[in-house]
Short mmCIF file of C-alpha atoms and ligand atoms in Angstrom, two decimals:
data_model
loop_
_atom_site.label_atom_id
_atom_site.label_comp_id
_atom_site.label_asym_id
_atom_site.label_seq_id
_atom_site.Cartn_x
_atom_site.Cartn_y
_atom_site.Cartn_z
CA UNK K 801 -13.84 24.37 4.56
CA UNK K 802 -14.59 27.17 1.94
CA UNK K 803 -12.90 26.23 -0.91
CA UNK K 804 -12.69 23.03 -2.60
CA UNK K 805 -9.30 23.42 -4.56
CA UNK K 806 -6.11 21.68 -4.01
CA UNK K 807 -5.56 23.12 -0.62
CA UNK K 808 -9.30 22.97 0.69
CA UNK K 809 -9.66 19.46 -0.62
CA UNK K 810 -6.45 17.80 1.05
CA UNK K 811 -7.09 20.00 3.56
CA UNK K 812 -10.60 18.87 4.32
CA UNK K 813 -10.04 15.61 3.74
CA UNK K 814 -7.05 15.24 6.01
CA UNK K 815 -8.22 17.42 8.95
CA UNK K 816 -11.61 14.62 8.47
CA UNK K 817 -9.19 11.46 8.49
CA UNK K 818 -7.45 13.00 12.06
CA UNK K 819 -11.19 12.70 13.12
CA UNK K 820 -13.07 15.93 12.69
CA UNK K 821 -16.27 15.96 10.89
CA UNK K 822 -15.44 18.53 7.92
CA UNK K 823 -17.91 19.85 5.23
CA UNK K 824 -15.98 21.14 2.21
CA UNK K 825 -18.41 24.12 0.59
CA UNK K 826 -17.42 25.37 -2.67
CA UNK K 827 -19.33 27.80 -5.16
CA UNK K 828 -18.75 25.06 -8.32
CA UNK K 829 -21.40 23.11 -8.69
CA UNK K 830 -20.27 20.81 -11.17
CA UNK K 831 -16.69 20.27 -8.54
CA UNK K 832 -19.25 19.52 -5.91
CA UNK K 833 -21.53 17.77 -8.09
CA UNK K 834 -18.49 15.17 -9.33
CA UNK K 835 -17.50 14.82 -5.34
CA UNK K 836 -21.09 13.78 -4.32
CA UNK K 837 -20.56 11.25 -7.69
CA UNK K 838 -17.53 9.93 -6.15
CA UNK K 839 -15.20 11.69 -8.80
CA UNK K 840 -11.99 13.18 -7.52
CA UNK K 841 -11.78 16.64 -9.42
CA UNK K 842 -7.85 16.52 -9.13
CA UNK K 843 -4.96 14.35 -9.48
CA UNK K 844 -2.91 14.20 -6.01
CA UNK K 845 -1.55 11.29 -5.10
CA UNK K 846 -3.69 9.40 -2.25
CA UNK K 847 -5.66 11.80 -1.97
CA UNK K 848 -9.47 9.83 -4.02
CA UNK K 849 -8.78 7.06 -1.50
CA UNK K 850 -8.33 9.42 1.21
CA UNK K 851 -11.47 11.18 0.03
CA UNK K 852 -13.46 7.85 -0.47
CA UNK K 853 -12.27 6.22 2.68
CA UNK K 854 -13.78 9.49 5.14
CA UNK K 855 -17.14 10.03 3.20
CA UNK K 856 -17.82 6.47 3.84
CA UNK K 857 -17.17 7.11 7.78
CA UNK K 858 -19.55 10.14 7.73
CA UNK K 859 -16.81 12.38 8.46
CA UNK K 860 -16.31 13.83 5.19
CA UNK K 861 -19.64 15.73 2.70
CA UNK K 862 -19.68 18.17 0.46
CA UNK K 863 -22.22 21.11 -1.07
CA UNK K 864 -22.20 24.18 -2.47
CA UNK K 865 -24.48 25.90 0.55
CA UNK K 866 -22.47 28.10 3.03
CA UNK K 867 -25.21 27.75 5.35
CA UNK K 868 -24.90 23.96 5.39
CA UNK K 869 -21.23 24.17 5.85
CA UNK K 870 -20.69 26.97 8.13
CA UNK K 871 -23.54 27.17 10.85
CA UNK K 872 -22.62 25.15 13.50
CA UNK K 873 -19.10 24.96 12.50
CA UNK K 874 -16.68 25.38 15.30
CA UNK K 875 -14.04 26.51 12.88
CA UNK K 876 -14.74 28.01 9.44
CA UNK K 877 -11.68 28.04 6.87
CA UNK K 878 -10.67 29.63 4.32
CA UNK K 879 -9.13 28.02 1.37
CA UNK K 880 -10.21 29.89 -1.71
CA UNK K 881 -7.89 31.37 -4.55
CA UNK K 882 -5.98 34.31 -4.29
CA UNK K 883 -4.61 35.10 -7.52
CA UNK K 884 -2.34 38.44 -8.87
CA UNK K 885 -4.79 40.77 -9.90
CA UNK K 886 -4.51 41.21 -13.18
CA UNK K 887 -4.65 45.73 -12.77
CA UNK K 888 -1.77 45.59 -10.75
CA UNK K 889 -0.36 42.24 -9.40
CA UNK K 890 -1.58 42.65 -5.76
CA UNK K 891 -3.15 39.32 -4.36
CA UNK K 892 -6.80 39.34 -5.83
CA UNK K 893 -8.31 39.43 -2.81
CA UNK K 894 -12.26 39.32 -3.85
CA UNK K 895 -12.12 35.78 -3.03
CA UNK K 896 -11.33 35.70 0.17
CA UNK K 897 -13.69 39.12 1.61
CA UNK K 898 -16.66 37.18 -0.13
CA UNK K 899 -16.43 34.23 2.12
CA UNK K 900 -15.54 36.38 5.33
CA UNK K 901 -18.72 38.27 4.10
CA UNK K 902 -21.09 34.84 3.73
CA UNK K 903 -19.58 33.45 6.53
CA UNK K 904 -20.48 36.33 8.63
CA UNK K 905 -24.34 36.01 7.46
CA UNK K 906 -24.95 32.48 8.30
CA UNK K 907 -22.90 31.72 11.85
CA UNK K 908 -24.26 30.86 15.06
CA UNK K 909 -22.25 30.75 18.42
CA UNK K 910 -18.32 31.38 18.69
CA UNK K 911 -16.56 30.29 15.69
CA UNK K 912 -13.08 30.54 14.32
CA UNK K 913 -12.39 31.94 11.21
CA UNK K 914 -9.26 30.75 9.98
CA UNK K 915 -7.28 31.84 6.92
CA UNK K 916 -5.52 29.20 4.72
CA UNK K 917 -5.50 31.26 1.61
CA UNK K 918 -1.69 33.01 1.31
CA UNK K 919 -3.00 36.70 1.93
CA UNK K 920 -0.74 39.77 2.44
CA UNK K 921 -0.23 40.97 5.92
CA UNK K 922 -3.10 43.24 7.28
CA UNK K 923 -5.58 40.62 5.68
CA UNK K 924 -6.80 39.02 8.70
CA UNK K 925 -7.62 42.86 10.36
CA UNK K 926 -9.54 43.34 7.37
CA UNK K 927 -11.73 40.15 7.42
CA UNK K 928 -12.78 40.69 11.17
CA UNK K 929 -13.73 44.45 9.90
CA UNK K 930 -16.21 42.87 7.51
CA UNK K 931 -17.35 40.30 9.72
CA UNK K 932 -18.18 43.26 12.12
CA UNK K 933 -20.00 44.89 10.12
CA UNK K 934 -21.73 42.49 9.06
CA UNK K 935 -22.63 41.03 12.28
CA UNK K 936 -21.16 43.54 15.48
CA UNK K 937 -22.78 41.16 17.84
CA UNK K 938 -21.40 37.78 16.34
CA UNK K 939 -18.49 36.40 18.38
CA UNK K 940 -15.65 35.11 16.16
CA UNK K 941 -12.02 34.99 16.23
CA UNK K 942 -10.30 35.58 13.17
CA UNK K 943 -6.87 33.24 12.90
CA UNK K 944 -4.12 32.85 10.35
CA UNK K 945 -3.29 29.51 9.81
CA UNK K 946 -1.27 29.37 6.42
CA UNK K 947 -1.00 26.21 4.17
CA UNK K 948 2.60 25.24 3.40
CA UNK K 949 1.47 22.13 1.05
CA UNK K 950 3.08 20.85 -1.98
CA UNK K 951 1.04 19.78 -5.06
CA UNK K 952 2.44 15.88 -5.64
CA UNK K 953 3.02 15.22 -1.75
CA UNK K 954 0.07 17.33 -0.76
CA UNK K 955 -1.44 14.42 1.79
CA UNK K 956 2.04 13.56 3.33
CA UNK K 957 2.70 17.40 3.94
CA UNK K 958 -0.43 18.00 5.78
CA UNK K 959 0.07 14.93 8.17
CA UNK K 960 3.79 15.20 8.56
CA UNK K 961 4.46 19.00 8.29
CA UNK K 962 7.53 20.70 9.10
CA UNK K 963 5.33 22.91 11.18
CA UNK K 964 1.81 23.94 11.71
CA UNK K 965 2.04 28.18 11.85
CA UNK K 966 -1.37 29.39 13.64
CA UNK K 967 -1.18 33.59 14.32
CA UNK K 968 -3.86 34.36 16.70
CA UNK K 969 -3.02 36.00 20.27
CA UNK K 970 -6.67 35.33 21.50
CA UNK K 971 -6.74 32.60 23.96
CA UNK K 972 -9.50 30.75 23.11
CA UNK K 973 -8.81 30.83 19.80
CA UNK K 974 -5.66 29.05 20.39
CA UNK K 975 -7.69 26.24 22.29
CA UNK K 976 -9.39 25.31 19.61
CA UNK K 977 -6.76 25.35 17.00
CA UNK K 978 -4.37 22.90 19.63
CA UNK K 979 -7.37 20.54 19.54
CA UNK K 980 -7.77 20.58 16.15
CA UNK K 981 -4.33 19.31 15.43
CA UNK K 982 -3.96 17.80 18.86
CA UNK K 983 -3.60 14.54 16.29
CA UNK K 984 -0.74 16.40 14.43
CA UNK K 985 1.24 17.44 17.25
CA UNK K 986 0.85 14.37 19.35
CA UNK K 987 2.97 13.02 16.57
CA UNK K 988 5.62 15.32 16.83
CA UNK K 989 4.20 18.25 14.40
CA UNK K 990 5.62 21.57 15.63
CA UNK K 991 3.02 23.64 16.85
CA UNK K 992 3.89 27.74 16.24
CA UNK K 993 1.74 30.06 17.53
CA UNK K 994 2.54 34.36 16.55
CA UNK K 995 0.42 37.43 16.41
CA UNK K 996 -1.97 37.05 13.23
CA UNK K 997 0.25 39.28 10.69
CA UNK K 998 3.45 37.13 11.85
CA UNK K 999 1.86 34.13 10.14
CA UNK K 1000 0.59 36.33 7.26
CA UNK K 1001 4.32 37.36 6.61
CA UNK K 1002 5.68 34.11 7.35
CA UNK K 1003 4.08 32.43 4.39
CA UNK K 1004 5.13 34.67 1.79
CA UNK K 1005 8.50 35.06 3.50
CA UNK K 1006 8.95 30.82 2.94
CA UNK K 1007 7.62 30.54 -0.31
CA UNK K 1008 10.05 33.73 -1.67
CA UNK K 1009 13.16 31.80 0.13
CA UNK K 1010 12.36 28.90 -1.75
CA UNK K 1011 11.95 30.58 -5.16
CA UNK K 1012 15.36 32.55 -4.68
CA UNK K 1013 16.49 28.87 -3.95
CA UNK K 1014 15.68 27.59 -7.25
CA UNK K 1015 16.75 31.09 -9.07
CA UNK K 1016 20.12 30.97 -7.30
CA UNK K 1017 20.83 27.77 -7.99
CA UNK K 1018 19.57 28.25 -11.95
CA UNK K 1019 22.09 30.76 -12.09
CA UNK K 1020 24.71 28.69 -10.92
CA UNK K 1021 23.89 26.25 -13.23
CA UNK K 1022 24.34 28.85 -16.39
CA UNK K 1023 27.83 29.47 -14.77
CA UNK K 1024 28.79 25.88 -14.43
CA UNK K 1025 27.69 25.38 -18.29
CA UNK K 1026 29.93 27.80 -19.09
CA UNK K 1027 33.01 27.47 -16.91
CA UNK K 1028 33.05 23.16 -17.92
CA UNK K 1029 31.63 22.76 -14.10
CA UNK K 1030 28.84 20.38 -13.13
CA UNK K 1031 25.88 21.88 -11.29
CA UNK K 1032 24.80 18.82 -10.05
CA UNK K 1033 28.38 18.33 -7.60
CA UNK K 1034 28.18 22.19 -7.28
CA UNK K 1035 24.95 21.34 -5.54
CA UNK K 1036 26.09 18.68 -3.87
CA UNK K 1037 28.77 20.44 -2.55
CA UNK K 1038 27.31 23.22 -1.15
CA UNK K 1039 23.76 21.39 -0.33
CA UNK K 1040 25.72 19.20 2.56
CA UNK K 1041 26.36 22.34 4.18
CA UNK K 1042 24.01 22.32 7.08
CA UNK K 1043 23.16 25.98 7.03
CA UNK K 1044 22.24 25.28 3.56
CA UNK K 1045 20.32 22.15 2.90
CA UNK K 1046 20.69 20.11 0.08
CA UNK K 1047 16.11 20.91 -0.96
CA UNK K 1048 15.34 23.11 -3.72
CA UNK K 1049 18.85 23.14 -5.71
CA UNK K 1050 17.38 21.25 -8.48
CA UNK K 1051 18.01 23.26 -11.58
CA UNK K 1052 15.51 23.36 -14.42
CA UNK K 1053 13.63 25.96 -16.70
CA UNK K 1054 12.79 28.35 -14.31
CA UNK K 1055 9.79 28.26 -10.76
CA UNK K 1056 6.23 28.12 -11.94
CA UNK K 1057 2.80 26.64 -10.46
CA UNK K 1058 0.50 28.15 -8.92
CA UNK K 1059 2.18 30.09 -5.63
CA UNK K 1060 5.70 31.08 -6.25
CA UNK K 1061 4.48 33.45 -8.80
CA UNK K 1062 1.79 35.21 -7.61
CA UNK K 1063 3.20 34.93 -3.78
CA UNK K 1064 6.33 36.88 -4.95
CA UNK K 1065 4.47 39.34 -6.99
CA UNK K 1066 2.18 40.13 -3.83
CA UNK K 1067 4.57 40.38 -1.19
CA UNK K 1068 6.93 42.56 -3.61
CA UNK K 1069 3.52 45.14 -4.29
CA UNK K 1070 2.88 44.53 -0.45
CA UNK K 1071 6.46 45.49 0.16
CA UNK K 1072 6.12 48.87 -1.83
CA UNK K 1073 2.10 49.48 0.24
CA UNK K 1074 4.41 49.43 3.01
CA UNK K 1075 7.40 51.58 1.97
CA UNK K 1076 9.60 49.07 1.99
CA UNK K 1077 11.03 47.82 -1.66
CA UNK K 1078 12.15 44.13 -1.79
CA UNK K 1079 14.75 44.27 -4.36
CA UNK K 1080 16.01 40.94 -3.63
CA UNK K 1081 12.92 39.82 -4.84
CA UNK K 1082 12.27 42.01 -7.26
CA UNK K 1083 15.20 40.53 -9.09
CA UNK K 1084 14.09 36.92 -8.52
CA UNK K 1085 11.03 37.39 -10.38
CA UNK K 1086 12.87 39.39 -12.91
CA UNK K 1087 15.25 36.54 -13.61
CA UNK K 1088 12.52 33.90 -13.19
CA UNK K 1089 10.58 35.17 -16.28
CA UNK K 1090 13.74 35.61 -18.51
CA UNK K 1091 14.85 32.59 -17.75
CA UNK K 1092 12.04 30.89 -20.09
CA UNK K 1093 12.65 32.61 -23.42
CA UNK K 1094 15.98 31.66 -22.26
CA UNK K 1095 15.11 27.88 -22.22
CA UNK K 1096 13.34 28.19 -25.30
CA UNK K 1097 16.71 29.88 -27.43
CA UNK K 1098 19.06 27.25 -25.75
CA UNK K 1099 16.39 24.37 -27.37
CA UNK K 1100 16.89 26.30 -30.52
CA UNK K 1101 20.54 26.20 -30.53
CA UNK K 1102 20.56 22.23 -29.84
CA UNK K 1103 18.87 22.16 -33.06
CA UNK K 1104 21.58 24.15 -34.78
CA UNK K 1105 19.79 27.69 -34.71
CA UNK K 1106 16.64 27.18 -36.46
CA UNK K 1107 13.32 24.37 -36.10
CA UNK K 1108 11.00 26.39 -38.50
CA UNK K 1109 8.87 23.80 -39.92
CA UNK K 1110 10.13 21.08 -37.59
CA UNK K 1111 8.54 18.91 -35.10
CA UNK K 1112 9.61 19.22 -31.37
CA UNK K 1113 8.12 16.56 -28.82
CA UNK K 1114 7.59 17.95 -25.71
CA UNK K 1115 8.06 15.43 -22.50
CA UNK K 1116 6.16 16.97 -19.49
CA UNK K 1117 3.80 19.93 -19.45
CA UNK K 1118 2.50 20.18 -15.45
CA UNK K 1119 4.88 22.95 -13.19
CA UNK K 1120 5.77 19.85 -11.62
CA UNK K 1121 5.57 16.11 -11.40
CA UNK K 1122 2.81 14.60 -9.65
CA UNK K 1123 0.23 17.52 -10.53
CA UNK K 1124 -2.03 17.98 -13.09
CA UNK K 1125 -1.20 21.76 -12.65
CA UNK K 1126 -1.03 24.07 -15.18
CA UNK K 1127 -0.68 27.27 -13.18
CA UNK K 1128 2.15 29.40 -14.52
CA UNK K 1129 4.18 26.18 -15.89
CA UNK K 1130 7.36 27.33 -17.84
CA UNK K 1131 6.06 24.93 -20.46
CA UNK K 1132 3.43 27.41 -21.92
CA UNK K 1133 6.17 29.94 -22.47
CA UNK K 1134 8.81 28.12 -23.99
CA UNK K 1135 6.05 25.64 -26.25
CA UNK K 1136 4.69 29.21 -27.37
CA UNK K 1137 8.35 30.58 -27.84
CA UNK K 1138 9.21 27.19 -29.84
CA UNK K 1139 6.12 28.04 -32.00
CA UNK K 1140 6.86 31.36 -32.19
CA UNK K 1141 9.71 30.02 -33.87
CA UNK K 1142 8.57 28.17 -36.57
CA UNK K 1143 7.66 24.94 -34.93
CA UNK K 1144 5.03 22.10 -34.81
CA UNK K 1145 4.87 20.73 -31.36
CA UNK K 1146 4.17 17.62 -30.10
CA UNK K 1147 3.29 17.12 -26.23
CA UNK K 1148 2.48 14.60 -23.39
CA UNK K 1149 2.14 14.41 -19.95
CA UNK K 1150 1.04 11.70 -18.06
CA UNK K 1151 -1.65 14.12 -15.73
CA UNK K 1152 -1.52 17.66 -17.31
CA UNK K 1153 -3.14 17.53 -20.82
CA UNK K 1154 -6.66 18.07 -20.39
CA UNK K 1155 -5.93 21.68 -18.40
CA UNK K 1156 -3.28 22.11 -20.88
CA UNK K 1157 -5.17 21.83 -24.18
CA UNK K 1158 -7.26 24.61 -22.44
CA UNK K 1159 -3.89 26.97 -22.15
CA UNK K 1160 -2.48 26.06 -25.48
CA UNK K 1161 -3.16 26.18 -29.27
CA UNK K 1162 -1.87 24.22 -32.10
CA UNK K 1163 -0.15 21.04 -29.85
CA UNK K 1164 -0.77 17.86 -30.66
CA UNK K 1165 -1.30 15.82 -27.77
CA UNK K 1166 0.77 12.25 -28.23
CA UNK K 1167 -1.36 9.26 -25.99
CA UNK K 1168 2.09 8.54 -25.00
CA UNK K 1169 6.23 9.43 -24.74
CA UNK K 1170 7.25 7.70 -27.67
CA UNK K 1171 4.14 9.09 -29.98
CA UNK K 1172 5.72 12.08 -28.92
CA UNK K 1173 8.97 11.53 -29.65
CA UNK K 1174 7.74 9.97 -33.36
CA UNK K 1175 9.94 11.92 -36.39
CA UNK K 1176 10.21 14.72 -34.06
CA UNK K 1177 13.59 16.67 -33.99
CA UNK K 1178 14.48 16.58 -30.99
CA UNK K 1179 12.87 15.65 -27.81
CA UNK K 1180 12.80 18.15 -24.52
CA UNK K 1181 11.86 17.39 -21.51
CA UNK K 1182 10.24 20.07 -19.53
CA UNK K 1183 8.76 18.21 -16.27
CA UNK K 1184 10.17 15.46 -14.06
CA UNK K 1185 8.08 12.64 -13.75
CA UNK K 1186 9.66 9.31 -12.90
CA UNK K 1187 8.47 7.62 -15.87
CA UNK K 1188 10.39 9.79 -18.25
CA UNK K 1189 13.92 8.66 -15.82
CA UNK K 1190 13.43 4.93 -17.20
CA UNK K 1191 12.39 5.25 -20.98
CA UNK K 1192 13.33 3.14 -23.36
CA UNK K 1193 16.71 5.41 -24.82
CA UNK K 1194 17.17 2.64 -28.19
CA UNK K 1195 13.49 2.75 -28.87
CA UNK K 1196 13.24 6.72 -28.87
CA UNK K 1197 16.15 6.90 -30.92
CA UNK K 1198 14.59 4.72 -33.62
CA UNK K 1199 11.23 7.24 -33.11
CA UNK K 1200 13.24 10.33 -33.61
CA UNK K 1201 14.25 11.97 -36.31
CA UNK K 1202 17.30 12.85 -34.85
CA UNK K 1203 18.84 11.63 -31.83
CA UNK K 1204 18.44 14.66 -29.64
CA UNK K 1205 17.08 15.10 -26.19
CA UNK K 1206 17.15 18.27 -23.95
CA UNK K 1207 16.52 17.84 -20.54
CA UNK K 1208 15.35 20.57 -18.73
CA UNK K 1209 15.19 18.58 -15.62
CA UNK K 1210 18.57 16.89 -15.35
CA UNK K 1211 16.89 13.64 -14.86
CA UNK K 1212 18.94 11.39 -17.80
CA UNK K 1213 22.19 10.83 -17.23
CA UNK K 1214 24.86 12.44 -19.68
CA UNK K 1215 27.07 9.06 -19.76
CA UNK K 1216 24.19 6.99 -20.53
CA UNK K 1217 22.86 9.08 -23.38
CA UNK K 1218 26.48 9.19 -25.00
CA UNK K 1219 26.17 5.66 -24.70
CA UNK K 1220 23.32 5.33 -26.77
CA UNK K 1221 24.66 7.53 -29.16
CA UNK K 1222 22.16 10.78 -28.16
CA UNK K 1223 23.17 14.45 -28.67
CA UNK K 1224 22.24 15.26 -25.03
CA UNK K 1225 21.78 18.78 -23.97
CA UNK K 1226 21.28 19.65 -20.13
CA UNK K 1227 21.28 21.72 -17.89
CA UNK K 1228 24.71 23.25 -16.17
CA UNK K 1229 26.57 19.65 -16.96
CA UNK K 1230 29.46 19.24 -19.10
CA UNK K 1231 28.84 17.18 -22.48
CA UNK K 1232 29.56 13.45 -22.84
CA UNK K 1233 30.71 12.49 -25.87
CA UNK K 1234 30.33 8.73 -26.84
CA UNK K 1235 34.21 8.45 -26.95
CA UNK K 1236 34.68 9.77 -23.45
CA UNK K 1237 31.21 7.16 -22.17
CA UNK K 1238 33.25 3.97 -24.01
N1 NAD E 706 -2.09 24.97 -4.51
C1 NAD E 706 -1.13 24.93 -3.60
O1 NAD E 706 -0.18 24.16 -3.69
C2 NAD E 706 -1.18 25.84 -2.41
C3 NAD E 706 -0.33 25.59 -1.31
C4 NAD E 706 -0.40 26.43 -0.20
C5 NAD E 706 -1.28 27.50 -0.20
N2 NAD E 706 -2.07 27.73 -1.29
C6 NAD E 706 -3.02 28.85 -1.22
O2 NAD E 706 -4.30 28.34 -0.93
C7 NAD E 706 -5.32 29.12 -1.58
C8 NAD E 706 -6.16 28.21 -2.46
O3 NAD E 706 -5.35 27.67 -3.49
P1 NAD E 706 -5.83 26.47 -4.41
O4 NAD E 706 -4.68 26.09 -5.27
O5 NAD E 706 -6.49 25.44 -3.56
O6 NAD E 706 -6.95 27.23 -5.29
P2 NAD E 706 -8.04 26.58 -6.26
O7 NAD E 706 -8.27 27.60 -7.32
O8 NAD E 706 -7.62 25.19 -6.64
O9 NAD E 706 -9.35 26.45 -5.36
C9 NAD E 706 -10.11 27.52 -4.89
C10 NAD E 706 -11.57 27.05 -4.82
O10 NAD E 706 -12.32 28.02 -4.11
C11 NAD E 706 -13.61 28.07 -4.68
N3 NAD E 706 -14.28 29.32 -4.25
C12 NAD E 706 -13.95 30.59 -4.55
N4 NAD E 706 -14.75 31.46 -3.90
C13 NAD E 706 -15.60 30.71 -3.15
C14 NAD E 706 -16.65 31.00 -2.23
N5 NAD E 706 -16.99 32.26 -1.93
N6 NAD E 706 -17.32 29.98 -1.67
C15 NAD E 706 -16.98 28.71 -1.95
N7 NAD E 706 -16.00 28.36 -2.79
C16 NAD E 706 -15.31 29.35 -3.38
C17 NAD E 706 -13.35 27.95 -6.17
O11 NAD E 706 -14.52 27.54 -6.88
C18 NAD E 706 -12.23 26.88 -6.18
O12 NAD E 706 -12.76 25.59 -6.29
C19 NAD E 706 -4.57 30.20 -2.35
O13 NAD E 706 -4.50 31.36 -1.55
C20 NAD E 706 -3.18 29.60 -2.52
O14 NAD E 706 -2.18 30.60 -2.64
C21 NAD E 706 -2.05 26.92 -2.37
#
């Protein structure tokens, strides 16, 4: 496994629990270093037991030497970052040719090469050109197998996936990828095999569905706010029909992490390599990045149009709960936006704040949610982790300088906060006042 990130990691240490014997090789020495020490560089759920539990069977080692990873390996994946290039948005893909490139140098025998970076279409063609060069007489198949994994359920996604998408139309290729998940698919997983550039396009294709998901149903919500609807019924409503689905109609600040926004970026610049101009999602992204600044002004109005010189206390700072991922979280926008505006900010977040401190300047980073919310102004919440859905409502409001919370999540409930007597702004729900809560 090339690659020792989120994806290479749960993806090396699941494919070593189903009973393979996986080295994970990555270029970091201090990542591979804290491994060897028993330290799990990330936070993902399960995954430092998982880890832990397969080194101690011999299954699972790591090291920073391709040779020692890749030589006798029957399969050889990918899993290294592809990020937007920063020239012109297209999928950096320097990553991912440098592996094919040491790869090719140091196998022996048939091997798979197997793609689990997202990569534009035509990606695979070009790694078996390098490896050719490299090595004309080396006999490898090169296979796409994408990784549809979510940060926060990462484990439980790679042994229970909707499906497992290999594009190869080699033969043998496809023997050795059926007994590599032969665990997987005895257990129900869907197996899909397509041509190579089928799988390529079907990864970007998901991950762009789900984004306009989230944007649609953002949009929605800014309608319901101001028609007196409730997005959360509207959603409801529309998420029980079957050719719908009731995932991904969560509204909140706006899709960020790691994928979405790079994977619509690429297959939008892929799109125009190819002739072919997705407007649909050229207008997601559009929208997407608006829609910060947007969350940032609609903070500012709950505070009556102006926080210079106040102190905001910032609930949540990850893309997502569960994560310690930064990536492209809508929090460093709309923090930057709030400071823009005058304000001192005040943050937590139970994972995120080491790799945020790194992203931001000027936060003060609270040890916990009610240190945040201490003689702040109002308190936002930007990320949804469960511990933020039970906090204790009369001991913030005896923190805060005022009693006002925006949720960017929707994860309070608007009756309960009148209750307590809390200005509560949300998103795309009609205002409870205490009268109408009792
Ligand atoms: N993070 C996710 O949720 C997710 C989900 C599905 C797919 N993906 C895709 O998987 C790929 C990896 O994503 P990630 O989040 O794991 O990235 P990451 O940045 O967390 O990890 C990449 C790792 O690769 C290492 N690396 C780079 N070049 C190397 C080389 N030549 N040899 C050895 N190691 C090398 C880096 O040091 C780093 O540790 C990306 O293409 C991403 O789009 C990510």
């Amino acid at each position: 496994m090339i690659g020792a990130g989120y994806v290479g990691l749960v993806s090396g240490a699941c494919l070593a629990e189903l009973g393979h014997t996986v080295t994970c090789v990555d270029k970091d020495s201090k990542k591979i270093a804290a491994l060897r020490g028993g330290e799990t560089p990330i936070f993902e759920p399960g995954l430092a037991e998982l880890i832990a539990r397969n080194v101690a069977a011999a299954r699972l080692c790591f090291t920073t030497d391709i040779t020692e990873g890749a030589k006798d390996a029957a399969a050889v994946f990918i899993a290294v970052g592809t990020p937007s290039r920063a020239t012109d948005g297209l999928a950096d893909l320097s990553y991912v040719y440098a592996a094919a490139r040491e790869i090719a140098r140091v196998i022996d025998g048939y091997t798979l090469i197997v793609t689990k970076s997202t990569v534009p279409v035509g990606t695979g063609d070009e790694i078996a050109r390098i490896v050719a060069d490299i090595r004309p007489e080396a006999n490898v198949s090169v296979v796409s197998n994408p990784e549809f994994l979510r940060e926060g359920a990462a484990i439980d996604d790679f042994m229970k996936p909707d499906r497992i998408v290999v594009g190869t139309s080699d033969a043998k290729a496809r023997t050795v990828m059926e007994e590599l998940y032969a665990p997987l698919t005895a257990q129900g997983a869907p197996l899909l095999f397509t041509e190579r550039r089928g799988a390529e396009v079907i990864k970007y294709a998901a991950n762009a569905f789900l984004a306009t998901k989230i944007t649609f149903i953002n949009e929605i919500a800014d309608l319901c706010e101001q028609a007196g609807a409730d997005v959360q019924e509207v959603a409801h409503g529309i998420g029980l029909d079957h050719r719908i689905g009731p995932k991904f109609l969560q509204p909140g600040p706006g899709y960020g992490g790691s994928c979405f926004p790079k994977d619509l970026l690429a297959l939008l610049k892929a799109g125009l390599d190819f002739g072919v101009p997705i407007r649909s999602i050229e207008t997601i992204i559009s929208i997407n990045d608006q829609r910060k600044r947007a969350m940032a002004r609609k903070i500012i109005a709950a505070c009556g149009g102006s926080i210079r010189g106040r102190t905001i206390g910032v609930l949540g700072l990850t893309f997502k709960a569960d994560t310690d991922d930064m990536r492209e979280s809508p929090a460093v926008p709309i923090i930057t936006a709030l400071q823009d505006a005058g304000a001192k900010v005040r943050a937590y977040d139970p994972e995120g704040m080491e790799q945020a401190s790194a992203m931001l300047d000027d936060v003060e980073f609270a040890p916990d949610a009610y240190d945040c919310a201490k003689g702040a102004s109002a308190l936002v919440i930007l990320t949804e982790w469960n511990q933020f859905r039970t906090l204790d409502l009369e001991r913030l409001k005896d923190l805060l300088a005022k009693p006002l919370i925006v949720d960017l999540r929707n994860i309070l409930r608007p009756m309960d906060m009148a209750e307590h007597g809390f200005t509560y702004v949300s998103i795309g729900r009609p205002t409870v006042t205490k009268a109408q809560a009792g």
